[in-house]
Structure formats: structure tokens, C-alpha cells
CSV table of C-alpha atoms and ligand atoms in Angstrom, one decimal:
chain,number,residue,atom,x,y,z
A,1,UNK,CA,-102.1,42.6,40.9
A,2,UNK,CA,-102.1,45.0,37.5
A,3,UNK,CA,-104.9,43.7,36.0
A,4,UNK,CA,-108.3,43.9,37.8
A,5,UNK,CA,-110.1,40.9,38.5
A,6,UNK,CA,-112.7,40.5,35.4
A,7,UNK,CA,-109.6,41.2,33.3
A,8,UNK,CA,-107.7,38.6,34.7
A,9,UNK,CA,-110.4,36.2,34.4
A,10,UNK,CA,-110.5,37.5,30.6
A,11,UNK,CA,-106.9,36.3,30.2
A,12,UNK,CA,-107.3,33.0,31.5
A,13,UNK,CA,-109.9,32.4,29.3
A,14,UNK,CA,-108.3,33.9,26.2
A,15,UNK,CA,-104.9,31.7,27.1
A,16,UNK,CA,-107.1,28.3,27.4
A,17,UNK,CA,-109.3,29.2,24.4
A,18,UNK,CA,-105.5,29.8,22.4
A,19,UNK,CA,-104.3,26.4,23.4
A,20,UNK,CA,-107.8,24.6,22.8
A,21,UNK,CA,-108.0,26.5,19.5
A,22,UNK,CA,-104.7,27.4,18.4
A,23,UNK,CA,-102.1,25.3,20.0
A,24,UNK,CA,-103.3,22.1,20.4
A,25,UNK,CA,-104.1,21.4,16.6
A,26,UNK,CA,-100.6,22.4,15.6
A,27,UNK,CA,-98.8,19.8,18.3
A,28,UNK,CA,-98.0,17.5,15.4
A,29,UNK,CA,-97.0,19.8,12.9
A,30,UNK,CA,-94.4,21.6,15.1
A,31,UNK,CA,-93.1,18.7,16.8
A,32,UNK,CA,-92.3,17.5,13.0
A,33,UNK,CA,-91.1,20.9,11.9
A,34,UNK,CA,-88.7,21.2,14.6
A,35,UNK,CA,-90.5,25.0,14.4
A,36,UNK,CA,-93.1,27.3,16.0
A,37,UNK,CA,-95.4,28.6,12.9
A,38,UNK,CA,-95.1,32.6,12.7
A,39,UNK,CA,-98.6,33.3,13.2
A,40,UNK,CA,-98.7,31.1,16.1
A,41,UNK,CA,-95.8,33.5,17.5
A,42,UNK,CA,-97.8,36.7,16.2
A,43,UNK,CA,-100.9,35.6,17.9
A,44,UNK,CA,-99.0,35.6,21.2
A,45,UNK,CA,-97.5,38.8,21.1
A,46,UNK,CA,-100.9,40.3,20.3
A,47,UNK,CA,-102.2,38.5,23.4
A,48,UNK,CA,-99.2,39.9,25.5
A,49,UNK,CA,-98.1,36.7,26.3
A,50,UNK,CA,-93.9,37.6,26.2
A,51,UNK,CA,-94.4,40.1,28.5
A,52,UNK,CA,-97.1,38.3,31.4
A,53,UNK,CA,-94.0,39.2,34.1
A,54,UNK,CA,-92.5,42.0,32.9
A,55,UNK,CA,-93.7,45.5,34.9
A,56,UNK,CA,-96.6,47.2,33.6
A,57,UNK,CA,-94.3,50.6,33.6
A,58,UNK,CA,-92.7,48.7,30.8
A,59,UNK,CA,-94.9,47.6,28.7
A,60,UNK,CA,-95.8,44.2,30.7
A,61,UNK,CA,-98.8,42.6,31.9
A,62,UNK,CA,-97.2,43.1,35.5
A,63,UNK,CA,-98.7,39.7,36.5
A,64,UNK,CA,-97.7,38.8,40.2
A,65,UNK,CA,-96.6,35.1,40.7
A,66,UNK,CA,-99.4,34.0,42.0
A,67,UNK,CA,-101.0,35.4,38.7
A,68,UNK,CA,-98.6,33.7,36.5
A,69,UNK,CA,-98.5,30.3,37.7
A,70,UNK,CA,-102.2,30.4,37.0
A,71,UNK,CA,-101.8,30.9,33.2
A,72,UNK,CA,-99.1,28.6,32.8
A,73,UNK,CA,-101.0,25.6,34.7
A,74,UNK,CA,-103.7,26.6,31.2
A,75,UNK,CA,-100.5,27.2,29.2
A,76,UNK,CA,-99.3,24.1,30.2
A,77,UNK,CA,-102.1,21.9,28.6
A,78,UNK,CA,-99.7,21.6,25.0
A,79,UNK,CA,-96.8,20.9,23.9
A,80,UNK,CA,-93.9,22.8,26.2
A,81,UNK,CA,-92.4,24.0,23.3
A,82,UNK,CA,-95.1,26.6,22.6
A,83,UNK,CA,-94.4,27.3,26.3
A,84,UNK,CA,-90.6,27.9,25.5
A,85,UNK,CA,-91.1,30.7,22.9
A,86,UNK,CA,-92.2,33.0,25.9
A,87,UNK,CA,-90.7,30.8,28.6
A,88,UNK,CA,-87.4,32.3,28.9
A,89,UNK,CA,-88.5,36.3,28.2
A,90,UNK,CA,-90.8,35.6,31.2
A,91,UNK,CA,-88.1,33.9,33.4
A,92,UNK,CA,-85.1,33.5,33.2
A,93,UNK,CA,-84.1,36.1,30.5
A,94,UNK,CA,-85.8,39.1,32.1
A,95,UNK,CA,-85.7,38.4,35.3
A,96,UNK,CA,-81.8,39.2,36.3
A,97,UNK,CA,-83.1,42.6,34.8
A,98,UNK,CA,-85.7,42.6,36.8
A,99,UNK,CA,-84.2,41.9,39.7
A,100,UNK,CA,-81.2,43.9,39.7
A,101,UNK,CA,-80.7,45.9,36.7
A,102,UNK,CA,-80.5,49.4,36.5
A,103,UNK,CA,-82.8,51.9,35.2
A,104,UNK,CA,-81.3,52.1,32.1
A,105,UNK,CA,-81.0,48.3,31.7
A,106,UNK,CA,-84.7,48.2,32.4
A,107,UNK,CA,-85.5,50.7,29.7
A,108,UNK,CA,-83.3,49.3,27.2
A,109,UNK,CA,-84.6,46.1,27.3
A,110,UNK,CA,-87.8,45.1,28.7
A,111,UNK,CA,-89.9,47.3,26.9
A,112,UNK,CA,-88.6,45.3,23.8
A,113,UNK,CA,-88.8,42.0,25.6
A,114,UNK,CA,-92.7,42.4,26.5
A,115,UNK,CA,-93.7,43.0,23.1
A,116,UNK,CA,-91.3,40.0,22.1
A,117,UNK,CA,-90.0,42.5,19.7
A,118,UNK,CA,-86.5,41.1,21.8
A,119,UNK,CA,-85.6,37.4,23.3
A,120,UNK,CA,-83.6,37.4,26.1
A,121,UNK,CA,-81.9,34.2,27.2
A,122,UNK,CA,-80.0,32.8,30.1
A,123,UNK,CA,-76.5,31.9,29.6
A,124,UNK,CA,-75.5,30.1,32.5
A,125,UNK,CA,-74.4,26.8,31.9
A,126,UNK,CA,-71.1,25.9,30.3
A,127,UNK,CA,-69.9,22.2,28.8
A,128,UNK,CA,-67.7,21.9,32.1
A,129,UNK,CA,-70.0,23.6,34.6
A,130,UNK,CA,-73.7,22.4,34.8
A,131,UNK,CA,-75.0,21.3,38.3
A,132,UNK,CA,-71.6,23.1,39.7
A,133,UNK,CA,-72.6,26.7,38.2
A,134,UNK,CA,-70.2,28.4,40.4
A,135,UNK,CA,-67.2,26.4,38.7
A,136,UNK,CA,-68.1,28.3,35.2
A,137,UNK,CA,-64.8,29.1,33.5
A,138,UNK,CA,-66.4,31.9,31.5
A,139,UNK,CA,-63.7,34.8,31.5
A,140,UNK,CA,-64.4,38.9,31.7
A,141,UNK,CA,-61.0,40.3,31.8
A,142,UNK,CA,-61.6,44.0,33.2
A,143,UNK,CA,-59.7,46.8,29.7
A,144,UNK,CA,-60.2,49.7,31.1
A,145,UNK,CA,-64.2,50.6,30.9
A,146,UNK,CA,-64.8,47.4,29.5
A,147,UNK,CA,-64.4,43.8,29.8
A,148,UNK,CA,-64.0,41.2,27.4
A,149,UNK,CA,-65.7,38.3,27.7
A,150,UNK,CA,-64.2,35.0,26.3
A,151,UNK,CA,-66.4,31.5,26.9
A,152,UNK,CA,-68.5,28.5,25.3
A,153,UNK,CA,-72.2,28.2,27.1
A,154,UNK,CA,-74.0,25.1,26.6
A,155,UNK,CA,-77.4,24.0,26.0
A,156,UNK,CA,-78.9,27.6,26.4
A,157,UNK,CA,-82.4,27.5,25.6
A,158,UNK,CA,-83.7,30.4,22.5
A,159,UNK,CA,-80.6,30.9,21.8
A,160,UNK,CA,-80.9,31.0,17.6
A,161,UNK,CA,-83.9,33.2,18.3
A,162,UNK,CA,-81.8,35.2,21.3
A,163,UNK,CA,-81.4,39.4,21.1
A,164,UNK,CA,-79.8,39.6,24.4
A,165,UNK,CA,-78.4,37.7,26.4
A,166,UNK,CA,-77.6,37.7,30.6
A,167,UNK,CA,-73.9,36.3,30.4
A,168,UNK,CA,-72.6,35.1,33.5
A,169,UNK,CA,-68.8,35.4,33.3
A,170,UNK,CA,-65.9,35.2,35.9
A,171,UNK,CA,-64.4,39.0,36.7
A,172,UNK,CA,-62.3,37.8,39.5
A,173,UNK,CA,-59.6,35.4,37.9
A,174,UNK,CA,-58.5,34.5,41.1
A,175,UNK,CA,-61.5,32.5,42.3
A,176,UNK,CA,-62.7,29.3,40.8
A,177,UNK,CA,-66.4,29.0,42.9
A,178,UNK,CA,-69.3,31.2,42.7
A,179,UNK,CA,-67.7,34.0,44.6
A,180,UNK,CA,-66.1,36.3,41.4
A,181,UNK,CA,-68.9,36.2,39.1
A,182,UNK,CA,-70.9,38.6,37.5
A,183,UNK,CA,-73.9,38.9,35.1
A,184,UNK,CA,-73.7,40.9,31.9
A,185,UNK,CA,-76.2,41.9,29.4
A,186,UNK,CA,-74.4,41.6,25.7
A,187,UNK,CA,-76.2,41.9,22.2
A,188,UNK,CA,-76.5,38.8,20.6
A,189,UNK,CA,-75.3,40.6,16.8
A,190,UNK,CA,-72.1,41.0,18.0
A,191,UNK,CA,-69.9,39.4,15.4
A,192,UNK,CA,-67.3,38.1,18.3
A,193,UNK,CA,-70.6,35.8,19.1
A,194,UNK,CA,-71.0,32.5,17.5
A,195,UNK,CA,-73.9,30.1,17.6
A,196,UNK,CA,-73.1,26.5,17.4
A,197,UNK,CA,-75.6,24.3,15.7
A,198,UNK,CA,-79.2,23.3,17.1
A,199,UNK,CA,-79.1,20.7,19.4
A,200,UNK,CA,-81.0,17.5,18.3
A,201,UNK,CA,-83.0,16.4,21.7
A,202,UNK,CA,-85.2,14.0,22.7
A,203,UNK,CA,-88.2,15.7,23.1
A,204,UNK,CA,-89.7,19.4,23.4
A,205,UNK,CA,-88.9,19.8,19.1
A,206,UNK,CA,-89.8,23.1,18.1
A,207,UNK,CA,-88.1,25.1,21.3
A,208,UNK,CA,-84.3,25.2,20.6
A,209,UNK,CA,-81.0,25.1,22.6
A,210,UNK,CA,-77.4,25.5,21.4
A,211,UNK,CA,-73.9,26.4,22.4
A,212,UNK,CA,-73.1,30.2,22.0
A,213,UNK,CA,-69.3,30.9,21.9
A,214,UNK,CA,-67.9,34.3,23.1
A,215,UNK,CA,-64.3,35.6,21.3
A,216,UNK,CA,-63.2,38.5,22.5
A,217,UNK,CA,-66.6,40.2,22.8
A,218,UNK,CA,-65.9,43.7,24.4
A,219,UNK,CA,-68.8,45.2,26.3
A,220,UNK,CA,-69.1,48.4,28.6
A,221,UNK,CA,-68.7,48.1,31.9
A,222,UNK,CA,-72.3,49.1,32.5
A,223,UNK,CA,-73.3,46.2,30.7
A,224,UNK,CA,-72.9,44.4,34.2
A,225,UNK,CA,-76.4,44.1,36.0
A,226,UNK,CA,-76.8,46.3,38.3
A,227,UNK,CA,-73.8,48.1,37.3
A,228,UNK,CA,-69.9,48.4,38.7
A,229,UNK,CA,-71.2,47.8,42.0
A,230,UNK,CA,-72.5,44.7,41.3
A,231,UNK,CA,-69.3,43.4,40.3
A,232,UNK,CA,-69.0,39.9,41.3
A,233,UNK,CA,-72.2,39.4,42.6
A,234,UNK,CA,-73.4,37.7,39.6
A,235,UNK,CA,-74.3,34.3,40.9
A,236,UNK,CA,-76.7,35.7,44.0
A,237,UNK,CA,-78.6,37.0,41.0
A,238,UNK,CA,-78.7,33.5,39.0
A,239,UNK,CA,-79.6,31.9,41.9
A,240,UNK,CA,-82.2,34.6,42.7
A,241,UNK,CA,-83.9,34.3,38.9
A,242,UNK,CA,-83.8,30.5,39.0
A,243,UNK,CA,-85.5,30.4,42.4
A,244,UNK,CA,-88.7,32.1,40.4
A,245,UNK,CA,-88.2,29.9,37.5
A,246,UNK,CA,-88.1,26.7,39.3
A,247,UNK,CA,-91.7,27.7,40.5
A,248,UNK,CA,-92.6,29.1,37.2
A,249,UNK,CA,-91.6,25.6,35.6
A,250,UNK,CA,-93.1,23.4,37.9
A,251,UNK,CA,-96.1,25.0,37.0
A,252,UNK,CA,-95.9,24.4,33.6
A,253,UNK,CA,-95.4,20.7,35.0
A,254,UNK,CA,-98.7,20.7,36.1
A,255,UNK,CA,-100.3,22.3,33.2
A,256,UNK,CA,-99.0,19.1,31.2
A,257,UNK,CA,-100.1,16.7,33.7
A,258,UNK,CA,-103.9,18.2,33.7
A,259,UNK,CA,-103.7,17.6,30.0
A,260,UNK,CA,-102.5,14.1,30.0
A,261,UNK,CA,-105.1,13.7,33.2
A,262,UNK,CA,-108.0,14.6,30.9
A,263,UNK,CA,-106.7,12.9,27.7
A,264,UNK,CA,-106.0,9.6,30.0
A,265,UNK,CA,-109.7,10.2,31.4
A,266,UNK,CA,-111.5,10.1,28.3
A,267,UNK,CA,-109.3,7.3,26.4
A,268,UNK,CA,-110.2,5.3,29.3
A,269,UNK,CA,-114.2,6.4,29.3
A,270,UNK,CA,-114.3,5.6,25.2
A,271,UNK,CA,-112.4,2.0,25.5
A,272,UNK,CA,-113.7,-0.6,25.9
A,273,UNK,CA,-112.4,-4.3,27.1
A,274,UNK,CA,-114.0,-7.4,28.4
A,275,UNK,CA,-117.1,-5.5,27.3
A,276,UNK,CA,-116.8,-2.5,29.3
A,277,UNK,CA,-115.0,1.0,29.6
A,278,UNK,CA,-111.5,0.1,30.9
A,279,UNK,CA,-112.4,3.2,33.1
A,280,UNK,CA,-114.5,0.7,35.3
A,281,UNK,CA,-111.8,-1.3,36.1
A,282,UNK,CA,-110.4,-0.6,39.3
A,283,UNK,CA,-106.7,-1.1,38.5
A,284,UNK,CA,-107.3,1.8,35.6
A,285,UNK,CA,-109.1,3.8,38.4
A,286,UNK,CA,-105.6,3.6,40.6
A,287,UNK,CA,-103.5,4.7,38.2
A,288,UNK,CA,-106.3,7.6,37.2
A,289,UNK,CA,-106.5,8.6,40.7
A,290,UNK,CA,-103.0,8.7,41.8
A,291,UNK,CA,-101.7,10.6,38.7
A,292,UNK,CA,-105.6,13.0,39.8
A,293,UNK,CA,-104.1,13.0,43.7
A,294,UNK,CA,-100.3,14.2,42.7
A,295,UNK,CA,-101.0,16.3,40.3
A,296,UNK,CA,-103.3,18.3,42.8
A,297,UNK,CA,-100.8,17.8,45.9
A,298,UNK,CA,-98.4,20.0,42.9
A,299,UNK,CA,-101.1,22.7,42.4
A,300,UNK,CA,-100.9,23.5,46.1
A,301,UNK,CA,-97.5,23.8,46.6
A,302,UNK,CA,-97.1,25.9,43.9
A,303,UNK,CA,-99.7,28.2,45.0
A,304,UNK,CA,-98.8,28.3,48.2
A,305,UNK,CA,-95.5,28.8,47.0
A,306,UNK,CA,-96.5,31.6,44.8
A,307,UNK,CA,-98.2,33.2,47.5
A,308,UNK,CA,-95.2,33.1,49.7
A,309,UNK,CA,-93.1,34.6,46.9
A,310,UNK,CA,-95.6,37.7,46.4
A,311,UNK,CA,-95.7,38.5,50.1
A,312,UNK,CA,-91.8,39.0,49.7
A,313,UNK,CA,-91.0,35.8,51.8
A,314,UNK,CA,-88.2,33.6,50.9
A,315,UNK,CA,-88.8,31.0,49.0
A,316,UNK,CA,-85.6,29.6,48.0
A,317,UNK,CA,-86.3,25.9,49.7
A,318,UNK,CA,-90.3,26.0,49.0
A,319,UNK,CA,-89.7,26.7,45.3
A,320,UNK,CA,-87.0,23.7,45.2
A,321,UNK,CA,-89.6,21.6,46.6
A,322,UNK,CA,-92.2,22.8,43.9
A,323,UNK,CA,-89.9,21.7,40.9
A,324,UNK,CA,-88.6,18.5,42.4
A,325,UNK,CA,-91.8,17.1,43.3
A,326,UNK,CA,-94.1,18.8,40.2
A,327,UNK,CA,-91.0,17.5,37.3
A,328,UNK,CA,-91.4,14.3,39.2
A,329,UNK,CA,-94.8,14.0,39.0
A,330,UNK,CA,-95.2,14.4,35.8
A,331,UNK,CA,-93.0,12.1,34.6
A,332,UNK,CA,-95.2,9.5,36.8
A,333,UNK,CA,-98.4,10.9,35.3
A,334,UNK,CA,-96.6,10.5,31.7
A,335,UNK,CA,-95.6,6.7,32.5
A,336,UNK,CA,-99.2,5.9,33.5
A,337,UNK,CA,-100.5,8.0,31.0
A,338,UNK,CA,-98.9,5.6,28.2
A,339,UNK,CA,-99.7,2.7,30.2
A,340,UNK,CA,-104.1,3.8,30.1
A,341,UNK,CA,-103.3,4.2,26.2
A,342,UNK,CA,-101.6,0.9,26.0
A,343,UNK,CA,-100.3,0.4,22.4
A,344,UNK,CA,-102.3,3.6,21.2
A,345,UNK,CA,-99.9,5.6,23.3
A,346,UNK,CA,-97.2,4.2,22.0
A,347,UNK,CA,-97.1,4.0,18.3
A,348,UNK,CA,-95.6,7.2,16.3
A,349,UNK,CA,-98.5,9.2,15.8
A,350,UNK,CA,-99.3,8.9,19.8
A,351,UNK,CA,-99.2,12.7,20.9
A,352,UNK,CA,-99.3,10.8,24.5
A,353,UNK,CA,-95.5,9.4,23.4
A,354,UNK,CA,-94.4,13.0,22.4
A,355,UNK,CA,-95.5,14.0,25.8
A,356,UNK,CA,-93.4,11.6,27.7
A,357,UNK,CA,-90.4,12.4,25.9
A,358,UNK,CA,-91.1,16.2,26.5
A,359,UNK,CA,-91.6,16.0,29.8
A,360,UNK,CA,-87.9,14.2,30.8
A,361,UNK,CA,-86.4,17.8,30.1
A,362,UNK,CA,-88.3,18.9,33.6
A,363,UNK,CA,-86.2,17.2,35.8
A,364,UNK,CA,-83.0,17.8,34.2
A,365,UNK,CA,-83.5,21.8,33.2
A,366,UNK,CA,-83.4,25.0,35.9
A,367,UNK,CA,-81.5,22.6,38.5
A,368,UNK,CA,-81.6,18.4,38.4
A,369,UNK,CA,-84.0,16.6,41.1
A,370,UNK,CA,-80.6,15.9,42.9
A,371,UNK,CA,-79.7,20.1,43.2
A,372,UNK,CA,-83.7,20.3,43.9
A,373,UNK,CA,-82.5,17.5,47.0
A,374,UNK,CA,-79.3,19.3,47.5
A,375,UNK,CA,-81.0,23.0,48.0
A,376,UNK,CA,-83.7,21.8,50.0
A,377,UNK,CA,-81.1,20.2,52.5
A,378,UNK,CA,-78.6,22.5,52.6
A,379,UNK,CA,-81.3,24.9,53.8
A,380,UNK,CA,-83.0,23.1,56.2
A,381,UNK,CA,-79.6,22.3,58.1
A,382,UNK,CA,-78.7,26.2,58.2
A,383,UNK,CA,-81.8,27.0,59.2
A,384,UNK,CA,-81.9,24.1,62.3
A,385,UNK,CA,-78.1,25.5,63.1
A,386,UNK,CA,-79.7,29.4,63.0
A,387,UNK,CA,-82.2,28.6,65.2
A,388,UNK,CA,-79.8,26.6,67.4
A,389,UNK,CA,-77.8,29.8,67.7
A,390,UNK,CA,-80.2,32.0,68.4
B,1,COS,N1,-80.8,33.4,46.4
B,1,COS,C1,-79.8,34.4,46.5
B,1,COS,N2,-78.5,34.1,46.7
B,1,COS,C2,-78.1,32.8,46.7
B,1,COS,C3,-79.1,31.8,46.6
B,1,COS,C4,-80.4,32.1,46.4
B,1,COS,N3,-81.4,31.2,46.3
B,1,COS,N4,-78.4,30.6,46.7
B,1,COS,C5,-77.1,30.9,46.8
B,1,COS,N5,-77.0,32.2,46.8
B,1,COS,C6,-75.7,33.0,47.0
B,1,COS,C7,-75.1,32.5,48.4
B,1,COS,O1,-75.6,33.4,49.4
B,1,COS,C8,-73.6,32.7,48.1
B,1,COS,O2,-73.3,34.1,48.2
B,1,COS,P1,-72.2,34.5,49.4
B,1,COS,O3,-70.9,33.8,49.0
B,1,COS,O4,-72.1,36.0,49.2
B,1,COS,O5,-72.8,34.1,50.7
B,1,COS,C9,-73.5,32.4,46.6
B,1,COS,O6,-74.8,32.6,46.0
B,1,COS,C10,-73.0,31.0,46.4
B,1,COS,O7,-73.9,30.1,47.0
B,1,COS,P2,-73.5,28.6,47.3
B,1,COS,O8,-72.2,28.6,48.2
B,1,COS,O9,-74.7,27.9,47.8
B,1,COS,O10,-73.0,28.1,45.9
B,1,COS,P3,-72.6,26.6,45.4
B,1,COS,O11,-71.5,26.8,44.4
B,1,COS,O12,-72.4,25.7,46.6
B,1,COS,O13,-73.9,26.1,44.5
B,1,COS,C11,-76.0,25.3,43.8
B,1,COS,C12,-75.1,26.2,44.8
B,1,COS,C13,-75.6,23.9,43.7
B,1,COS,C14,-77.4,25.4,44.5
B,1,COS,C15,-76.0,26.0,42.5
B,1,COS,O14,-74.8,25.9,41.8
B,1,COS,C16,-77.1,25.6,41.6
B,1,COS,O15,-78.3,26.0,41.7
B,1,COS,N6,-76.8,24.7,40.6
B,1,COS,C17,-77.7,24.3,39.6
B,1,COS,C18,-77.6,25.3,38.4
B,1,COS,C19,-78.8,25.2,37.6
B,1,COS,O16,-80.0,25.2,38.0
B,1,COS,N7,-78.5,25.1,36.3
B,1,COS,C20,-79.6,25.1,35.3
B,1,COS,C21,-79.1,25.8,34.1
B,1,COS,S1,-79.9,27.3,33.9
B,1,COS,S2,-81.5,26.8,32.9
């Protein structure tokens, strides 16, 4: 833990005081803006929010996991999209640093990426090469000290807003799976970089994704993460960031469901039908208590998940588990959610039918519920054959 106790406490309560005070107010006006109001942005730098995961040494909060799952579950309680600004400089853009950059890589960037002076984001997927990562055709020809990296990436979340971003490229042309990939760090001002145009989703408006098309962009080669001896071992560190950011996200998965929880509670306290609350009758009461029940059975898992991760256990499988269930859950807790409000949670100025469009990107984004299946089963039959071996 980097910050002591009362501290952390202080935090918590700062970060759900922000979203009672701050955030929530603004869900309409940035879900109709398609943007995230500058002083909303300023007011989270100032409360250190872009740099919750990054190392103290560097500028960070330091939070452990454990830590950080706890603010997004308050986080959570808003629209995802304020979640976004700070989602992928948490996860999934400082994290390959994190994990396996150098020194200098750490230096150069996370000091910048805490303040949220710098975005980082995740390039990853590609329009051929989604659930099959290891397929990307993203080229890095090796030019002497350099490579140059040629490529389209698809849907990459922050991108317009992106200062850096972890470029996962094939250095070996002679493979075509997962083995011969690396991770680079390139500047996103590089004129050989292009940005397609925003793309117009379904839900989440006001956090943005777009194509980002490489031409011929030359970068050093210690622009690789980790360096020239990390060559080619570019996808062990995707898989290694998206393991944390499966957890990170299915906590913001709960955070949402608390929120719709409460806001489900109290519609159904203030209604009234047949001359009572419709929180009397028992049918409401089932749908209250089973969104109450899985939203909980969520929490745990991700705690004890988090818990796991901190004491440097592996968590690969446990953290599937976490997204598939908690981005499945609260698409349940959504459904019901609009059922309690009935015809008030469906009409346009429902914030309860934002939420269930917002919350379909959960199961799609950071691995689909089918990889979520796929990981958790792949594991559990080479663990049973380990064992059997032993
Ligand atoms: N941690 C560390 N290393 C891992 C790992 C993990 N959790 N999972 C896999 N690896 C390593 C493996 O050890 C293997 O390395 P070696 O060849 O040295 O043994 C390498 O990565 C390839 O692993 P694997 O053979 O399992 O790769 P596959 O191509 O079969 O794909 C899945 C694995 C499907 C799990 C992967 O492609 C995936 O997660 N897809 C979804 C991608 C995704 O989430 N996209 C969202 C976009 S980013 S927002």
C-alpha cells in the first residue's frame, strides 16, 4: 500500500463525493456532447486520478490492486465514459511499461502519464485480428537500429486524445501466430501516424475509439518494451496487461451495477401502483434481489481476485472469471434495471437507457465472454494435465 490508511479512506471519499457532485450532473450533457468537459478532466488530474496505478517513484498514487478495484467500484457509479478518460493511462496504456519496460521507458513516460500531462493507449487490435490477437498482421521490418512499423489498428480506445501509444507489431515475418510479436512505444505526433475518424458507437459517448494507421513510421530499436531482448515477446506482455485490466474492468462493472442497484431501489420505493410502492410487490423484490445477490457474488471475486494478484499469485484464469461473470452481470442488472423503471426507463431522457447501452461494450472490450470461456478452459485443462504429470 503507498498511501496510509486514513489517506486512503480520504480518497475514497473524495472519488465518491466527485461522482455525486461532479460527474453525475454532467451524465446528460456529455453523453449529448459526444465530450468530457475540460474542467471535469482538470479536476481529475488535480485529484491524481490518471496516475491511481502508476508507482509512487513516478509520480503515481502507487495504489495496489486491491486498492484500485476499490475506487473504481465508487468510480463506477456514472457514466463509463468519465471512467475512460483515465481508464486506459491506468491500464492498459501504462501497464506494458509497467510491467516490462525499461528504466528509461519508465522515466520517459509515466511521470507524464500520472499527471495526465500524456495518454497512453493500447493498440492491439487490428480490423482482421480481434479475438485472434496473435494473427495481427501489423508489420516492424528490422533497418538497421530501427524498425519501421506499417499497420491499421482498430477500435483503440483514446486514441484522438493518445500521446503514446504501446504498438504491438510483428518483428518476425515468418510467423503468423502470437510467437514473433513485439510491443513498441511510438509518439503519437509522428506525421507517418494517421487517425481515422471517431467511431460512432452505441453507447459510452463521450470516451472515443478510432482506427490509427501506421505508414512507414521509423522508431529506435529501443522503442521495444523491455528493449532488444524483448524482441518477440510482445504478446506475453499484452496478455500480461489485459489479465490486470480484465479485473480492473470488471470492477468498473460493478461500480455501474451499484448505481443502477440504488437508482432501481428508490424508483421502486417512490412508485406507486395498485396503491402501493411497487417495491412491495414481490415479483419487483426478485428482480431487486437477484440484480442485490450478483452484483455482490461480483464484488468478491474481484476482491479476492485482487488480493490474489497483490500477493504475486497468478491470476490469469481468476481474473477471466471476474470479467466474464461481472460484464455479464451487469448487463442482467441493466435489463432488470429498465424493466423496475418500466416506460420511465425507456424514453430518451432515461439515464437508465444510456446505461444499458453503455454497459453492452463490457462484454465485448479487453476479451469477449467467449475468450473469457476460452481462457478459463484452456487453463483448467493444463492445469488437470500438470498435475496429472506430476
Ligand atoms: N500471461 C502471460 N503470458 C501469456 C498469457 C498470460 N495470461 N497468456 C498467454 N501467454 C503467452 C503464452 O505463454 C504464449 O507464450 P509462449 O509461446 O512463449 O508459450 C503466448 O502468450 C501465446 O499464448 P497462446 O498460445 O495462448 O495464444 P493464442 O493465440 O492461442 O491466444 C487468446 C490466446 C485467445 C487468449 C488471446 O489471443 C486473447 O486474449 N484474445 C483476446 C484479445 C483481447 O482481449 N482483445 C481485446 C482488445 S484489447 S482492449
Amino acid at each position: 500500500m503507498a498511501l496510509d490508511a486514513d489517506t486512503f479512506e480520504q480518497l475514497l471519499d473524495q472519488v465518491a463525493r466527485f461522482v455525486r457532485e461532479k460527474l453525475r450532473p454532467r451524465e446528460e450533457e456529455v453523453a449529448l456532447s459526444d465530450a468530457i468537459p475540460a474542467d471535469i478532466v482538470s479536476d481529475m488530474r488535480q485529484l491524481g486520478l490518471f496516475g491511481l496505478a502508476i508507482p509512487e517513484e513516478f509520480g503515481g498514487l502507487g495504489l495496489n490492486v486491491s486498492e484500485e478495484v476499490q475506487v473504481l467500484f465508487r468510480l463506477g457509479q456514472t457514466s463509463p465514459a468519465f471512467r475512460s478518460v483515465i481508464g486506459t493511462n491506468n491500464g492498459i496504456g501504462s501497464q506494458g511499461i509497467i510491467f516490462d519496460g525499461t528504466a528509461e521507458q519508465k522515466q520517459r513516460y509515466l511521470p507524464r502519464m500520472a499527471s495526465g500531462e500524456l495518454i497512453g493507449s493500447f493498440a492491439l487490435t487490428e480490423p482482421e485480428a480481434g479475438s485472434d490477437a496473435g494473427s495481427l498482421r501489423t508489420s516492424a521490418r528490422r533497418d538497421g537500429d530501427s524498425f519501421v512499423i506499417n499497420g491499421t489498428k482498430r477500435f483503440i480506445t483514446n486514441a484522438p486524445q493518445a500521446g503514446v501509444f504501446t504498438v504491438f507489431a510483428r518483428t518476425d515475418p515468418n510467423t503468423s501466430t502470437a510467437s514473433g510479436v513485439s510491443a513498441f512505444l511510438v509518439d503519437a505526433d509522428l506525421p507517418e501516424i494517421t487517425l481515422g475518424k471517431k467511431d460512432r458507437k452505441m453507447g459510452q459517448q463521450g470516451a472515443h475509439t478510432c482506427d490509427v494507421i501506421f505508414e512507414d513510421v521509423r522508431v529506435p530499436v529501443d522503442a521495444i518494451i523491455g528493449g532488444e531482448k524483448n524482441i518477440g515477446k510482445g504478446f506475453a506482455t499484452a496478455m500480461k496487461v489485459l489479465d490486470r485490466g480484465r479485473l480492473t474492468i470488471s470492477a468498473v462493472c460493478v461500480g455501474v451495477a451499484e448505481r443502477l442497484i440504488g437508482d432501481s431501489l428508490n424508483y421502486a420505493i417512490e412508485r406507486k401502483q395498485f396503491g402501493q410502492p411497487i417495491a412491495e410487490f414481490q415479483l419487483v423484490q426478485a428482480m431487486l434481489a437477484d440484480m442485490r445477490t450478483e452484483c455482490f457474488a461480483a464484488r468478491c471475486m474481484i476482491e479476492e481476485t485482487a488480493r490474489r494478484f497483490d500477493a504475486g499469485q497468478p491470476i490469469a484464469t481468476e481474473a477471466a472469471c471476474c470479467k466474464m461473470f461481472a460484464s455479464e452481470m451487469v448487463g442482467r442488472v441493466a435489463d432488470k434495471a429498465v424493466q423496475i423503471h418500466g416506460g420511465a426507463g425507456y424514453v430518451a431522457d432515461s439515464g437508465i437507457k444510456r446505461f444499458y447501452r453503455d454497459v453492452r461494450l463490457f462484454r465485448i472490450y479487453e476479451g469477449t465472454t467467449q475468450i473469457q470461456q476460452l481462457v478459463i478452459a484452456r487453463n483448467m485443462v493444463r492445469d488437470a494435465r500438470r498435475t496429472a504429470g506430476a
